[in-house]
Amino acid sequence: MSQFIRVIVDRSIRRELDYAVPEPLRDRIAIGSRVRVPFRDRSLLATVVATLAESPAKGIKPIAELLGDKPVVSPRLIELARWMATYYCCPIETVMRSLLPQVIRKAEVGWKKQLFVRLTKLPAIEELEKLRRRAPRQAELLEAIVQLPEAIPAADLLRQTALDNAALRALVRRGFIELHEQAVERDPHAGEQFIADAEYALNEEQTAALKLIETALASPQTHPPILLHGVTGSGKTEIYLQAIRATLARGKTAIVLVPEISLTPQTVERFKNRFAAAPDMVAVLHSHLSEGERHDEWHKLHSGRAKIVIGARSAIFAPLEDLGLIVVDEEHETSYKQEEAPRYHARDVAVVRAKLEKCAVLLGSATPSLESYYNAARGKYVLSTLTQRVDQCQMPLIRIVDLRQERRKEKSAAILSEKLRSAIETRLTRKEQTILFLNRRGFSTSLLCSNCGKARDCPNCSVALTFHRTNARLSCHLCGHSAAVPKRCPECGENALIYAGFGTEKVEENVATLFPKAVVRRMDADSMTRKEAYRDTLHAFRSGKIDILVGTQMIAKGLHFPNVTLVGIINADLALHLPDFRAGERTFQLLTQVAGRAGRGEAPGEVFVQTYTPFSPSIQFARHHDYAGYFEQELEFREQCKFPPTTHAVLITARSEHETHASFSAETLARRLRENLPNEYSISDPAPAPLEKLQGQYRFHILVRGEAIVRLSRLLRQTLDKLPFPEDVTVAEDVDPYQLL
Ligand code: ADP
Ligand code: ZN
């Protein structure tokens, strides 16, 4: 019973506000309740963060409205939000907003209501006879309703009986039935059958891993996070499933984070199947749900009916009580990092939430991030390793194709080297499948003028436009700008335009020409715009209707196709040359992950890696499946150059549509930081970002590095808050940045 509350409103005003609670609401309001409050001349949505017996505020106003009948944010999630605001140097309001899906926060979408039919009186025989003669359709409908064991939606009834609304309304008027509205759940997996499957008997390594997790479940307060390093196909997912079963057995709940891109129907199915005995046990949260579905899945968790959530990044904030276990699958995936404020990393937030909730946390990967492996090496995490594939399959044989030599041989560089071509040929005759991987969409990556040498660049971004043949247009992959293909060079007027570079569209075409009898399909963001396209293509591939699948990273992750015995990596150098200290790590991860797609069945797999830099360490270590070796040499490089994980970094970006404003602001800020930060922090000179112009904005970077990150975040905040920037300049701080372009 509190007279006053303290709230955080949904806008960044950087201040918490007190309000009075009208008498009738006092016993229904609590920490985590959502309210509507008057603020200046507006009304704002807000979250209650404290209840107070008295308030020091003057002229206190009452709240306008209490939303919902239960708090929606737990006190521990509010605590987590406060940690995030401090660590990520970000307003608490911004963090609070991201805790709740928009549909819950705005409370605009409610339950879906449907009309249900219920029998009110059983018709007497004579009544039914009479009805049959006078209105046979009504009689037919009434007889159908009499047979029903329970009320059903009117729409379903009419569909089943092929009768119309008029007959239904007439029966209402005659007093035989009544219609009433009832809430129904929108289940994104309605209509699918989930069959409870059995657990596998774990092998030795798996058993040891599960045992470790069980220890953590038993004493979560003291147990460090577990890093499960298991090669692809070593049965990590099976361990997650059994660990969750052990969690449920303790009366606890579990969160499973999966990168959005791996959150395929196949993945969801594995979890839904395993826990199919209890309906509604597993809820799913990801970006492809409709607002209504997200609303219902969220409430399934909030009400406690669902005890497991499987979801992408933001599912780390799922409203589960009694958390026992958080699993972060593919913990190295950079998509766990949110690239807008709050710029949090879901894996790191998972570790902190686990600490606050006193639950176990399990990070799994075939290629752990340097950050996590470093934490394991230092004893902050416990390492558990799976070195064997469960199916006893050999690791695939990785062959490096030196494109420099190929080029000498064939003069004009072919997309597929001779070796890769003949390997595909063999697969086709053996009726085995091939995956070709290229991390670049489109047909040609640039349109160049052979006379003046100019490329067609995006007017808003400093990148070349990509030519897409499907719609015969040029498009920017960063801002979406789209342009017609000019007939002549707009710079010099010559009729000398040539297409250069290639993307997945061209690979698809090239492969189809080389192997006219093969069925070739492409899977990338362009070909998969429909929700079902992804599912259909995967299904066709799994059932053997497709011989060669060409795609981007969409096909690199977590998919399991026993009949794939060949994987071709068209160009392994794409990531290597990015100006990013993690470029090598990403290449190593990508090669290992893609290679993991080959040979998961009976036949051994083969991987061809086409590259111009065959001796780069990321390629060589990946070739020998040597993670530990890679880690050691990469860590040495990071240590020498003072890059994460051996230190922390914060990337500050000043951007504006006026180049001089952005650069001047960055200069001023760097100067001020040098005055305000202690010497232990290193501050780079402001420099144009590698991608200098993005979406019409010029961007300048400052990289600050140092070990005490929370202190750094605080000092940054103080400095930034005191600096007046021109109105058109935006300054963003990215703590532990993953996007350095
Ligand atoms: P990962 O997640 O490490 O890539 P999965 O858990 O997907 O590996 O396992 C690969 C395949 O092996 C799956 O089809 C899985 O059902 C199966 N599997 C896992 N553990 C066992 C086991 N102990 N015995 C037999 N098959 C298993
Ligand atoms: Zn652009």
PDB file of N, CA, C and O in Angstrom, residues 71-102:
ATOM      1  N   PRO A  71       2.348  -6.284 -12.536  1.00  0.00           N
ATOM      2  CA  PRO A  71       3.606  -5.655 -12.970  1.00  0.00           C
ATOM      3  C   PRO A  71       4.199  -6.451 -14.135  1.00  0.00           C
ATOM      4  O   PRO A  71       4.044  -7.668 -14.199  1.00  0.00           O
ATOM      5  N   VAL A  72       4.869  -5.768 -15.060  1.00  0.00           N
ATOM      6  CA  VAL A  72       5.420  -6.484 -16.210  1.00  0.00           C
ATOM      7  C   VAL A  72       6.947  -6.553 -16.199  1.00  0.00           C
ATOM      8  O   VAL A  72       7.533  -7.275 -16.980  1.00  0.00           O
ATOM      9  N   VAL A  73       7.584  -5.769 -15.331  1.00  0.00           N
ATOM     10  CA  VAL A  73       9.043  -5.819 -15.248  1.00  0.00           C
ATOM     11  C   VAL A  73       9.435  -6.205 -13.823  1.00  0.00           C
ATOM     12  O   VAL A  73       9.027  -5.548 -12.868  1.00  0.00           O
ATOM     13  N   SER A  74      10.204  -7.266 -13.692  1.00  0.00           N
ATOM     14  CA  SER A  74      10.555  -7.713 -12.353  1.00  0.00           C
ATOM     15  C   SER A  74      11.627  -6.810 -11.753  1.00  0.00           C
ATOM     16  O   SER A  74      12.373  -6.168 -12.482  1.00  0.00           O
ATOM     17  N   PRO A  75      11.688  -6.724 -10.409  1.00  0.00           N
ATOM     18  CA  PRO A  75      12.718  -5.888  -9.780  1.00  0.00           C
ATOM     19  C   PRO A  75      14.127  -6.251 -10.254  1.00  0.00           C
ATOM     20  O   PRO A  75      14.975  -5.390 -10.410  1.00  0.00           O
ATOM     21  N   ARG A  76      14.361  -7.538 -10.514  1.00  0.00           N
ATOM     22  CA  ARG A  76      15.708  -7.913 -10.964  1.00  0.00           C
ATOM     23  C   ARG A  76      16.007  -7.423 -12.367  1.00  0.00           C
ATOM     24  O   ARG A  76      17.132  -7.081 -12.681  1.00  0.00           O
ATOM     25  N   LEU A  77      14.968  -7.351 -13.205  1.00  0.00           N
ATOM     26  CA  LEU A  77      15.190  -6.800 -14.543  1.00  0.00           C
ATOM     27  C   LEU A  77      15.470  -5.296 -14.458  1.00  0.00           C
ATOM     28  O   LEU A  77      16.247  -4.758 -15.243  1.00  0.00           O
ATOM     29  N   ILE A  78      14.853  -4.640 -13.495  1.00  0.00           N
ATOM     30  CA  ILE A  78      15.142  -3.211 -13.317  1.00  0.00           C
ATOM     31  C   ILE A  78      16.581  -3.024 -12.858  1.00  0.00           C
ATOM     32  O   ILE A  78      17.300  -2.145 -13.329  1.00  0.00           O
ATOM     33  N   GLU A  79      17.019  -3.935 -11.998  1.00  0.00           N
ATOM     34  CA  GLU A  79      18.409  -3.899 -11.557  1.00  0.00           C
ATOM     35  C   GLU A  79      19.349  -4.122 -12.747  1.00  0.00           C
ATOM     36  O   GLU A  79      20.374  -3.449 -12.891  1.00  0.00           O
ATOM     37  N   LEU A  80      18.966  -5.062 -13.606  1.00  0.00           N
ATOM     38  CA  LEU A  80      19.761  -5.345 -14.799  1.00  0.00           C
ATOM     39  C   LEU A  80      19.822  -4.098 -15.696  1.00  0.00           C
ATOM     40  O   LEU A  80      20.879  -3.762 -16.236  1.00  0.00           O
ATOM     41  N   ALA A  81      18.684  -3.425 -15.815  1.00  0.00           N
ATOM     42  CA  ALA A  81      18.637  -2.217 -16.642  1.00  0.00           C
ATOM     43  C   ALA A  81      19.588  -1.150 -16.091  1.00  0.00           C
ATOM     44  O   ALA A  81      20.275  -0.466 -16.846  1.00  0.00           O
ATOM     45  N   ARG A  82      19.651  -1.049 -14.770  1.00  0.00           N
ATOM     46  CA  ARG A  82      20.542  -0.037 -14.177  1.00  0.00           C
ATOM     47  C   ARG A  82      21.998  -0.390 -14.465  1.00  0.00           C
ATOM     48  O   ARG A  82      22.809   0.472 -14.758  1.00  0.00           O
ATOM     49  N   TRP A  83      22.307  -1.684 -14.398  1.00  0.00           N
ATOM     50  CA  TRP A  83      23.673  -2.087 -14.731  1.00  0.00           C
ATOM     51  C   TRP A  83      23.986  -1.740 -16.185  1.00  0.00           C
ATOM     52  O   TRP A  83      25.035  -1.186 -16.498  1.00  0.00           O
ATOM     53  N   MET A  84      23.041  -2.025 -17.076  1.00  0.00           N
ATOM     54  CA  MET A  84      23.264  -1.752 -18.507  1.00  0.00           C
ATOM     55  C   MET A  84      23.472  -0.267 -18.765  1.00  0.00           C
ATOM     56  O   MET A  84      24.322   0.126 -19.554  1.00  0.00           O
ATOM     57  N   ALA A  85      22.670   0.552 -18.093  1.00  0.00           N
ATOM     58  CA  ALA A  85      22.793   1.994 -18.308  1.00  0.00           C
ATOM     59  C   ALA A  85      24.188   2.471 -17.911  1.00  0.00           C
ATOM     60  O   ALA A  85      24.804   3.282 -18.599  1.00  0.00           O
ATOM     61  N   THR A  86      24.694   1.943 -16.807  1.00  0.00           N
ATOM     62  CA  THR A  86      26.020   2.339 -16.345  1.00  0.00           C
ATOM     63  C   THR A  86      27.102   1.802 -17.265  1.00  0.00           C
ATOM     64  O   THR A  86      27.979   2.530 -17.713  1.00  0.00           O
ATOM     65  N   TYR A  87      27.022   0.519 -17.566  1.00  0.00           N
ATOM     66  CA  TYR A  87      28.084  -0.123 -18.334  1.00  0.00           C
ATOM     67  C   TYR A  87      28.124   0.402 -19.767  1.00  0.00           C
ATOM     68  O   TYR A  87      29.181   0.701 -20.298  1.00  0.00           O
ATOM     69  N   TYR A  88      26.943   0.513 -20.388  1.00  0.00           N
ATOM     70  CA  TYR A  88      26.906   0.908 -21.791  1.00  0.00           C
ATOM     71  C   TYR A  88      26.773   2.413 -21.976  1.00  0.00           C
ATOM     72  O   TYR A  88      26.528   2.879 -23.089  1.00  0.00           O
ATOM     73  N   CYS A  89      26.905   3.155 -20.898  1.00  0.00           N
ATOM     74  CA  CYS A  89      26.980   4.613 -20.986  1.00  0.00           C
ATOM     75  C   CYS A  89      25.765   5.158 -21.730  1.00  0.00           C
ATOM     76  O   CYS A  89      25.876   5.843 -22.725  1.00  0.00           O
ATOM     77  N   CYS A  90      24.601   4.824 -21.217  1.00  0.00           N
ATOM     78  CA  CYS A  90      23.390   5.016 -21.994  1.00  0.00           C
ATOM     79  C   CYS A  90      22.266   5.431 -21.047  1.00  0.00           C
ATOM     80  O   CYS A  90      22.221   4.973 -19.907  1.00  0.00           O
ATOM     81  N   PRO A  91      21.352   6.312 -21.454  1.00  0.00           N
ATOM     82  CA  PRO A  91      20.282   6.730 -20.547  1.00  0.00           C
ATOM     83  C   PRO A  91      19.442   5.533 -20.085  1.00  0.00           C
ATOM     84  O   PRO A  91      19.138   4.660 -20.889  1.00  0.00           O
ATOM     85  N   ILE A  92      19.080   5.514 -18.822  1.00  0.00           N
ATOM     86  CA  ILE A  92      18.289   4.402 -18.268  1.00  0.00           C
ATOM     87  C   ILE A  92      16.959   4.255 -19.010  1.00  0.00           C
ATOM     88  O   ILE A  92      16.463   3.149 -19.213  1.00  0.00           O
ATOM     89  N   GLU A  93      16.412   5.372 -19.458  1.00  0.00           N
ATOM     90  CA  GLU A  93      15.126   5.307 -20.175  1.00  0.00           C
ATOM     91  C   GLU A  93      15.252   4.457 -21.434  1.00  0.00           C
ATOM     92  O   GLU A  93      14.358   3.679 -21.775  1.00  0.00           O
ATOM     93  N   THR A  94      16.376   4.636 -22.143  1.00  0.00           N
ATOM     94  CA  THR A  94      16.592   3.873 -23.371  1.00  0.00           C
ATOM     95  C   THR A  94      16.674   2.387 -23.064  1.00  0.00           C
ATOM     96  O   THR A  94      16.155   1.548 -23.798  1.00  0.00           O
ATOM     97  N   VAL A  95      17.337   2.056 -21.970  1.00  0.00           N
ATOM     98  CA  VAL A  95      17.454   0.649 -21.596  1.00  0.00           C
ATOM     99  C   VAL A  95      16.087   0.100 -21.198  1.00  0.00           C
ATOM    100  O   VAL A  95      15.679  -0.974 -21.652  1.00  0.00           O
ATOM    101  N   MET A  96      15.362   0.849 -20.383  1.00  0.00           N
ATOM    102  CA  MET A  96      14.039   0.383 -19.925  1.00  0.00           C
ATOM    103  C   MET A  96      13.125   0.102 -21.121  1.00  0.00           C
ATOM    104  O   MET A  96      12.369  -0.865 -21.116  1.00  0.00           O
ATOM    105  N   ARG A  97      13.220   0.971 -22.127  1.00  0.00           N
ATOM    106  CA  ARG A  97      12.377   0.776 -23.316  1.00  0.00           C
ATOM    107  C   ARG A  97      12.665  -0.552 -23.986  1.00  0.00           C
ATOM    108  O   ARG A  97      11.777  -1.197 -24.506  1.00  0.00           O
ATOM    109  N   SER A  98      13.945  -0.963 -23.981  1.00  0.00           N
ATOM    110  CA  SER A  98      14.273  -2.186 -24.714  1.00  0.00           C
ATOM    111  C   SER A  98      13.958  -3.450 -23.915  1.00  0.00           C
ATOM    112  O   SER A  98      14.027  -4.549 -24.436  1.00  0.00           O
ATOM    113  N   LEU A  99      13.599  -3.306 -22.647  1.00  0.00           N
ATOM    114  CA  LEU A  99      13.269  -4.488 -21.843  1.00  0.00           C
ATOM    115  C   LEU A  99      11.960  -5.130 -22.286  1.00  0.00           C
ATOM    116  O   LEU A  99      11.758  -6.316 -22.114  1.00  0.00           O
ATOM    117  N   LEU A 100      11.071  -4.304 -22.821  1.00  0.00           N
ATOM    118  CA  LEU A 100       9.747  -4.816 -23.188  1.00  0.00           C
ATOM    119  C   LEU A 100       9.555  -4.730 -24.688  1.00  0.00           C
ATOM    120  O   LEU A 100       9.932  -3.744 -25.302  1.00  0.00           O
ATOM    121  N   PRO A 101       8.949  -5.768 -25.287  1.00  0.00           N
ATOM    122  CA  PRO A 101       8.610  -5.642 -26.706  1.00  0.00           C
ATOM    123  C   PRO A 101       7.651  -4.460 -26.866  1.00  0.00           C
ATOM    124  O   PRO A 101       6.827  -4.204 -25.976  1.00  0.00           O
ATOM    125  N   GLN A 102       7.768  -3.784 -27.990  1.00  0.00           N
ATOM    126  CA  GLN A 102       6.948  -2.597 -28.188  1.00  0.00           C
ATOM    127  C   GLN A 102       5.460  -2.859 -27.976  1.00  0.00           C
ATOM    128  O   GLN A 102       4.751  -2.056 -27.387  1.00  0.00           O
TER     129      GLN A 102
END
